[in-house]
Amino acid sequence: MNVSERVALVTGGSRGIGKAIVFALAKAGAKVAFVYQSNQEAADQIVTDLTSQGHEVYAIKADVSQKSEADAAIENVVSKWGRLDILVNNAGIIRDKLVLAMSAEEWHEVINTNLSSVFNFCQAAIRPMMSNRFGRIVNMSSVAADFSNPGQANYAASKAGIEGFSRCLATEYAKRGITVNCVAPGFIETDMTVAVVNAAGDKVKNSIPVKRLGKPEDIANAVLFLASEESSYITGQVLKVDGGLTLGGMG
Ligand code: NAP
């Protein structure tokens, strides 16, 4: 996959899936900036590991739900490296509750962090991408966008919103050389899923046709493809990376 010399920004790059995406893009030759919220130690370690291997990587502390912080992060990258080619909107959270128990704050926190952040970063990224007539935007959805999981109304709404937003954005900027796609992971082993997986034991693994949880690298490989030159004829799509979880078979 050719991303050599491309400039990339990944949100939520300090842990889990985002960290694997930062590594995949950097190792494939891109210059990578990544956003984290609070986990500075993890962010510093990634920068140390990758720069010591000769890769160009740095971290930006920002809250993706804040428009001004998204604008500043994109400006920071463009002023440092002169361009922005690849944007991966990966940062996300869960605050699972049944609707009657869900506070307005839990609703807004998930919608703002998962969905409004995608608007915040895409809007700021479009101009620099248009001026190069090249852009790759990959937004992190989830199989939960299509599921009806009790307790995930806020999360499912945010992810379904990301998919709708991405389709519209794809049509608006396709003629400018900018593609916009989503990746929808199934169950991936990260901090986000550890509690569910521990509680459900082998039930989760057994519900997946390939009989294993996904690794962050499984998602990073799909993102790398959608961020590369080679994916130029794919836009407005949702790529499920879920080991067959959504195929609906009998196992
Ligand atoms: P994770 O391990 O919990 O990591 C979340 C990342 O997002 C961290 O880097 C965190 O930064 C960052 N973040 C959270 N809120 C932020 C904010 N307001 N501003 C800036 N950064 C913020 O999550 P993950 O499992 O890797 O999930 C990554 C994405 O994949 C999410 O969008 C999630 O919805 C999606 N996804 C995950 C799964 C799964 O099975 N894991 C399945 C489907 C979809 P700090 O380290 O500083 O806290």
Short mmCIF file of C-alpha atoms and ligand atoms in Angstrom, two decimals:
data_model
loop_
_atom_site.label_atom_id
_atom_site.label_comp_id
_atom_site.label_asym_id
_atom_site.label_seq_id
_atom_site.Cartn_x
_atom_site.Cartn_y
_atom_site.Cartn_z
CA MET A 1 0.00 0.00 0.00
CA ASN A 2 1.52 3.30 -1.01
CA VAL A 3 1.36 6.01 1.66
CA SER A 4 5.02 6.89 1.36
CA GLU A 5 5.76 10.55 2.17
CA ARG A 6 2.07 11.18 2.82
CA VAL A 7 1.12 13.29 5.85
CA ALA A 8 -1.43 11.70 8.17
CA LEU A 9 -3.39 12.70 11.27
CA VAL A 10 -4.98 9.99 13.44
CA THR A 11 -7.31 10.81 16.34
CA GLY A 12 -7.29 8.59 19.43
CA GLY A 13 -3.81 7.35 18.53
CA SER A 14 -2.50 6.68 22.03
CA ARG A 15 -4.13 3.30 22.62
CA GLY A 16 -5.93 0.37 21.05
CA ILE A 17 -6.96 0.56 17.42
CA GLY A 18 -5.64 4.10 16.92
CA LYS A 19 -2.19 3.13 18.16
CA ALA A 20 -2.08 0.24 15.66
CA ILE A 21 -3.11 2.65 12.89
CA VAL A 22 -0.32 5.07 13.84
CA PHE A 23 2.21 2.23 13.68
CA ALA A 24 0.87 0.88 10.37
CA LEU A 25 0.93 4.26 8.63
CA ALA A 26 4.37 5.18 10.00
CA LYS A 27 5.89 1.82 9.08
CA ALA A 28 4.44 2.18 5.56
CA GLY A 29 6.32 5.47 5.19
CA ALA A 30 3.82 8.20 6.14
CA LYS A 31 4.59 11.08 8.47
CA VAL A 32 2.08 10.70 11.28
CA ALA A 33 0.66 13.09 13.86
CA PHE A 34 -1.80 11.69 16.35
CA VAL A 35 -4.26 13.15 18.83
CA TYR A 36 -4.78 11.85 22.34
CA GLN A 37 -6.85 13.25 25.20
CA SER A 38 -5.22 12.45 28.51
CA ASN A 39 -2.86 9.49 28.35
CA GLN A 40 0.38 11.40 27.85
CA GLU A 41 2.63 8.58 29.00
CA ALA A 42 1.23 6.23 26.34
CA ALA A 43 1.49 8.94 23.69
CA ASP A 44 5.12 9.74 24.59
CA GLN A 45 6.04 6.06 24.44
CA ILE A 46 4.65 5.72 20.90
CA VAL A 47 6.59 8.79 19.76
CA THR A 48 9.79 7.43 21.36
CA ASP A 49 9.35 3.95 19.85
CA LEU A 50 8.64 5.15 16.32
CA THR A 51 11.11 8.03 16.16
CA SER A 52 13.89 5.74 17.43
CA GLN A 53 13.14 3.55 14.38
CA GLY A 54 13.54 6.57 12.08
CA HIS A 55 9.86 7.40 11.57
CA GLU A 56 8.46 10.94 11.70
CA VAL A 57 5.75 10.96 14.37
CA TYR A 58 4.48 13.42 16.97
CA ALA A 59 1.56 13.68 19.39
CA ILE A 60 -1.00 16.46 19.90
CA LYS A 61 -3.07 16.71 23.09
CA ALA A 62 -6.63 17.78 22.20
CA ASP A 63 -10.26 17.04 22.97
CA VAL A 64 -11.75 15.94 19.64
CA SER A 65 -15.23 17.06 20.68
CA GLN A 66 -14.10 20.70 20.69
CA LYS A 67 -14.18 22.40 17.29
CA SER A 68 -11.45 24.92 18.20
CA GLU A 69 -9.11 22.11 19.28
CA ALA A 70 -9.74 20.19 16.05
CA ASP A 71 -9.01 23.31 13.98
CA ALA A 72 -5.80 23.89 15.95
CA ALA A 73 -4.67 20.26 15.52
CA ILE A 74 -5.10 20.36 11.74
CA GLU A 75 -3.38 23.77 11.55
CA ASN A 76 -0.53 22.41 13.63
CA VAL A 77 0.07 19.53 11.17
CA VAL A 78 -0.23 21.72 8.06
CA SER A 79 2.16 24.31 9.45
CA LYS A 80 4.68 21.61 10.45
CA TRP A 81 4.61 19.47 7.33
CA GLY A 82 3.00 21.78 4.75
CA ARG A 83 0.08 19.52 3.85
CA LEU A 84 -2.45 16.98 5.06
CA ASP A 85 -3.18 13.91 2.94
CA ILE A 86 -4.74 11.36 5.30
CA LEU A 87 -7.19 11.89 8.17
CA VAL A 88 -8.29 8.97 10.35
CA ASN A 89 -11.11 9.85 12.76
CA ASN A 90 -10.72 7.03 15.23
CA ALA A 91 -11.23 8.51 18.74
CA GLY A 92 -14.33 7.14 20.40
CA ILE A 93 -15.91 6.27 23.74
CA ILE A 94 -18.77 4.22 25.16
CA ARG A 95 -21.11 5.20 28.01
CA ASP A 96 -23.54 2.26 27.93
CA LYS A 97 -26.89 2.63 29.74
CA LEU A 98 -30.51 1.79 28.98
CA VAL A 99 -32.23 4.91 27.66
CA LEU A 100 -34.31 5.49 30.78
CA ALA A 101 -31.15 5.49 32.89
CA MET A 102 -29.04 7.52 30.48
CA SER A 103 -28.29 11.10 31.52
CA ALA A 104 -28.36 13.88 28.96
CA GLU A 105 -24.66 14.28 29.71
CA GLU A 106 -23.95 10.63 28.76
CA TRP A 107 -25.90 11.10 25.55
CA HIS A 108 -24.09 14.31 24.56
CA GLU A 109 -20.65 13.09 25.62
CA VAL A 110 -20.86 10.10 23.28
CA ILE A 111 -22.43 12.04 20.40
CA ASN A 112 -19.90 14.88 20.71
CA THR A 113 -16.83 12.67 21.11
CA ASN A 114 -17.73 10.10 18.46
CA LEU A 115 -19.78 12.03 15.88
CA SER A 116 -19.30 15.79 16.24
CA SER A 117 -15.55 15.15 16.33
CA VAL A 118 -15.79 13.68 12.82
CA PHE A 119 -17.46 16.87 11.56
CA ASN A 120 -14.89 18.97 13.46
CA PHE A 121 -11.86 17.29 11.91
CA CYS A 122 -13.28 16.68 8.42
CA GLN A 123 -14.33 20.29 8.00
CA ALA A 124 -10.88 21.51 9.00
CA ALA A 125 -9.12 18.95 6.78
CA ILE A 126 -11.05 19.49 3.55
CA ARG A 127 -9.39 22.79 2.57
CA PRO A 128 -5.78 21.60 2.80
CA MET A 129 -6.77 18.36 1.02
CA MET A 130 -8.54 20.29 -1.76
CA SER A 131 -5.50 22.44 -2.37
CA ASN A 132 -3.47 19.26 -3.10
CA ARG A 133 -6.35 17.64 -5.00
CA PHE A 134 -5.73 14.55 -2.85
CA GLY A 135 -7.26 13.30 0.37
CA ARG A 136 -8.06 10.10 2.17
CA ILE A 137 -10.51 10.29 5.07
CA VAL A 138 -11.24 7.14 7.07
CA ASN A 139 -13.86 7.35 9.80
CA MET A 140 -14.16 4.70 12.49
CA SER A 141 -17.67 3.32 12.71
CA SER A 142 -18.68 0.04 14.36
CA VAL A 143 -20.87 -2.95 13.64
CA ALA A 144 -22.98 -1.39 16.43
CA ALA A 145 -24.25 1.09 13.83
CA ASP A 146 -26.44 -1.74 12.48
CA PHE A 147 -27.02 -3.69 15.70
CA SER A 148 -29.80 -3.22 18.21
CA ASN A 149 -27.77 -3.66 21.40
CA PRO A 150 -29.71 -2.66 24.52
CA GLY A 151 -27.69 -0.02 26.36
CA GLN A 152 -25.96 1.34 23.28
CA ALA A 153 -28.50 3.84 21.90
CA ASN A 154 -26.05 6.74 22.20
CA TYR A 155 -23.14 4.76 20.74
CA ALA A 156 -25.20 3.21 17.89
CA ALA A 157 -26.62 6.64 17.00
CA SER A 158 -23.13 8.13 16.89
CA LYS A 159 -21.80 5.38 14.64
CA ALA A 160 -24.81 5.34 12.30
CA GLY A 161 -24.40 9.12 12.13
CA ILE A 162 -20.77 8.75 11.12
CA GLU A 163 -21.75 6.47 8.24
CA GLY A 164 -24.43 8.87 6.93
CA PHE A 165 -22.14 11.87 7.29
CA SER A 166 -19.34 10.04 5.46
CA ARG A 167 -21.54 9.16 2.48
CA CYS A 168 -22.59 12.80 2.04
CA LEU A 169 -19.03 14.08 2.43
CA ALA A 170 -17.83 11.51 -0.11
CA THR A 171 -20.15 12.87 -2.79
CA GLU A 172 -19.33 16.50 -1.98
CA TYR A 173 -15.57 16.15 -2.54
CA ALA A 174 -15.10 13.14 -4.84
CA LYS A 175 -14.21 15.34 -7.80
CA ARG A 176 -11.45 16.99 -5.75
CA GLY A 177 -9.59 13.71 -5.35
CA ILE A 178 -10.77 13.17 -1.78
CA THR A 179 -12.23 9.82 -0.76
CA VAL A 180 -14.24 9.30 2.44
CA ASN A 181 -14.83 5.80 3.79
CA CYS A 182 -15.68 4.08 7.06
CA VAL A 183 -14.27 1.01 8.73
CA ALA A 184 -16.70 -0.84 10.99
CA PRO A 185 -14.89 -3.13 13.43
CA GLY A 186 -16.52 -6.05 15.22
CA PHE A 187 -15.09 -7.17 18.59
CA ILE A 188 -11.50 -6.00 18.84
CA GLU A 189 -9.25 -6.60 21.84
CA THR A 190 -8.73 -3.16 23.39
CA ASP A 191 -9.42 -1.29 26.65
CA MET A 192 -12.90 -0.50 25.30
CA THR A 193 -14.02 -4.13 25.12
CA VAL A 194 -12.12 -5.70 27.99
CA ALA A 195 -15.06 -5.53 30.45
CA VAL A 196 -17.60 -7.02 27.99
CA VAL A 197 -15.27 -9.78 26.93
CA ASN A 198 -14.30 -10.67 30.52
CA ALA A 199 -17.97 -10.81 31.53
CA ALA A 200 -19.12 -12.86 28.54
CA GLY A 201 -16.16 -15.28 28.40
CA ASP A 202 -16.09 -17.59 25.36
CA LYS A 203 -19.61 -16.58 24.29
CA VAL A 204 -18.22 -13.59 22.38
CA LYS A 205 -15.52 -15.61 20.63
CA ASN A 206 -17.95 -18.38 19.75
CA SER A 207 -20.38 -15.92 18.13
CA ILE A 208 -17.72 -14.90 15.61
CA PRO A 209 -17.37 -17.18 12.55
CA VAL A 210 -13.54 -16.98 12.56
CA LYS A 211 -13.62 -17.94 16.29
CA ARG A 212 -11.35 -15.23 17.57
CA LEU A 213 -11.55 -11.61 18.64
CA GLY A 214 -10.01 -9.11 16.26
CA LYS A 215 -6.65 -7.52 16.92
CA PRO A 216 -6.09 -3.76 16.54
CA GLU A 217 -3.76 -4.63 13.63
CA ASP A 218 -6.69 -6.26 11.75
CA ILE A 219 -8.36 -2.84 11.69
CA ALA A 220 -5.13 -0.96 10.99
CA ASN A 221 -4.54 -3.05 7.84
CA ALA A 222 -7.97 -2.09 6.47
CA VAL A 223 -7.38 1.57 7.30
CA LEU A 224 -3.98 1.46 5.62
CA PHE A 225 -5.58 0.23 2.41
CA LEU A 226 -8.30 2.92 2.47
CA ALA A 227 -5.61 5.55 3.18
CA SER A 228 -3.43 4.46 0.27
CA GLU A 229 -3.14 5.49 -3.39
CA GLU A 230 -4.50 2.08 -4.35
CA SER A 231 -8.00 2.71 -2.95
CA SER A 232 -8.68 5.73 -5.19
CA TYR A 233 -11.85 4.26 -6.77
CA ILE A 234 -13.54 3.47 -3.45
CA THR A 235 -15.53 6.20 -1.72
CA GLY A 236 -18.58 6.47 0.52
CA GLN A 237 -18.27 2.84 1.64
CA VAL A 238 -18.36 1.04 4.96
CA LEU A 239 -15.88 -1.82 5.25
CA LYS A 240 -16.83 -4.28 8.00
CA VAL A 241 -13.81 -5.90 9.63
CA ASP A 242 -15.50 -8.28 12.02
CA GLY A 243 -14.44 -11.89 11.39
CA GLY A 244 -17.88 -12.53 9.87
CA LEU A 245 -19.81 -11.44 12.98
CA THR A 246 -22.48 -9.64 10.94
CA LEU A 247 -23.03 -12.38 8.37
CA GLY A 248 -25.93 -13.78 10.36
CA GLY A 249 -25.06 -17.45 9.93
CA MET A 250 -25.58 -20.19 12.52
CA GLY A 251 -21.87 -20.25 13.51
P1 NAP B 1 -9.73 2.74 23.32
O1 NAP B 1 -8.74 1.65 23.45
O2 NAP B 1 -10.65 3.04 24.46
O3 NAP B 1 -8.94 4.09 22.91
C1 NAP B 1 -9.65 5.28 22.72
C2 NAP B 1 -8.74 6.35 22.16
O4 NAP B 1 -9.52 7.53 21.91
C3 NAP B 1 -7.62 6.75 23.09
O5 NAP B 1 -6.49 7.08 22.31
C4 NAP B 1 -8.17 8.02 23.77
O6 NAP B 1 -7.18 8.91 24.23
C5 NAP B 1 -8.94 8.63 22.60
N1 NAP B 1 -10.00 9.55 23.01
C6 NAP B 1 -11.15 9.26 23.68
N2 NAP B 1 -11.87 10.39 23.86
C7 NAP B 1 -11.17 11.41 23.31
C8 NAP B 1 -11.37 12.81 23.18
N3 NAP B 1 -12.46 13.42 23.66
N4 NAP B 1 -10.42 13.54 22.54
C9 NAP B 1 -9.29 12.95 22.04
N5 NAP B 1 -9.05 11.63 22.13
C10 NAP B 1 -9.97 10.87 22.75
O7 NAP B 1 -10.69 2.50 22.06
P2 NAP B 1 -10.58 1.47 20.83
O8 NAP B 1 -11.22 0.20 21.24
O9 NAP B 1 -9.19 1.45 20.29
O10 NAP B 1 -11.59 2.17 19.80
C11 NAP B 1 -11.13 3.04 18.78
C12 NAP B 1 -12.30 3.32 17.85
O11 NAP B 1 -12.80 2.10 17.30
C13 NAP B 1 -13.50 3.98 18.54
O12 NAP B 1 -14.09 4.92 17.66
C14 NAP B 1 -14.45 2.83 18.78
O13 NAP B 1 -15.80 3.25 18.84
C15 NAP B 1 -14.19 2.00 17.53
N6 NAP B 1 -14.56 0.59 17.69
C16 NAP B 1 -13.94 -0.21 18.59
C17 NAP B 1 -14.32 -1.55 18.71
C18 NAP B 1 -13.65 -2.49 19.65
O14 NAP B 1 -14.09 -3.67 19.70
N7 NAP B 1 -12.63 -2.09 20.38
C19 NAP B 1 -15.37 -2.04 17.92
C20 NAP B 1 -16.00 -1.19 17.02
C21 NAP B 1 -15.59 0.12 16.91
P3 NAP B 1 -6.47 8.73 25.71
O15 NAP B 1 -5.55 7.54 25.61
O16 NAP B 1 -5.72 9.99 25.93
O17 NAP B 1 -7.58 8.48 26.68
#
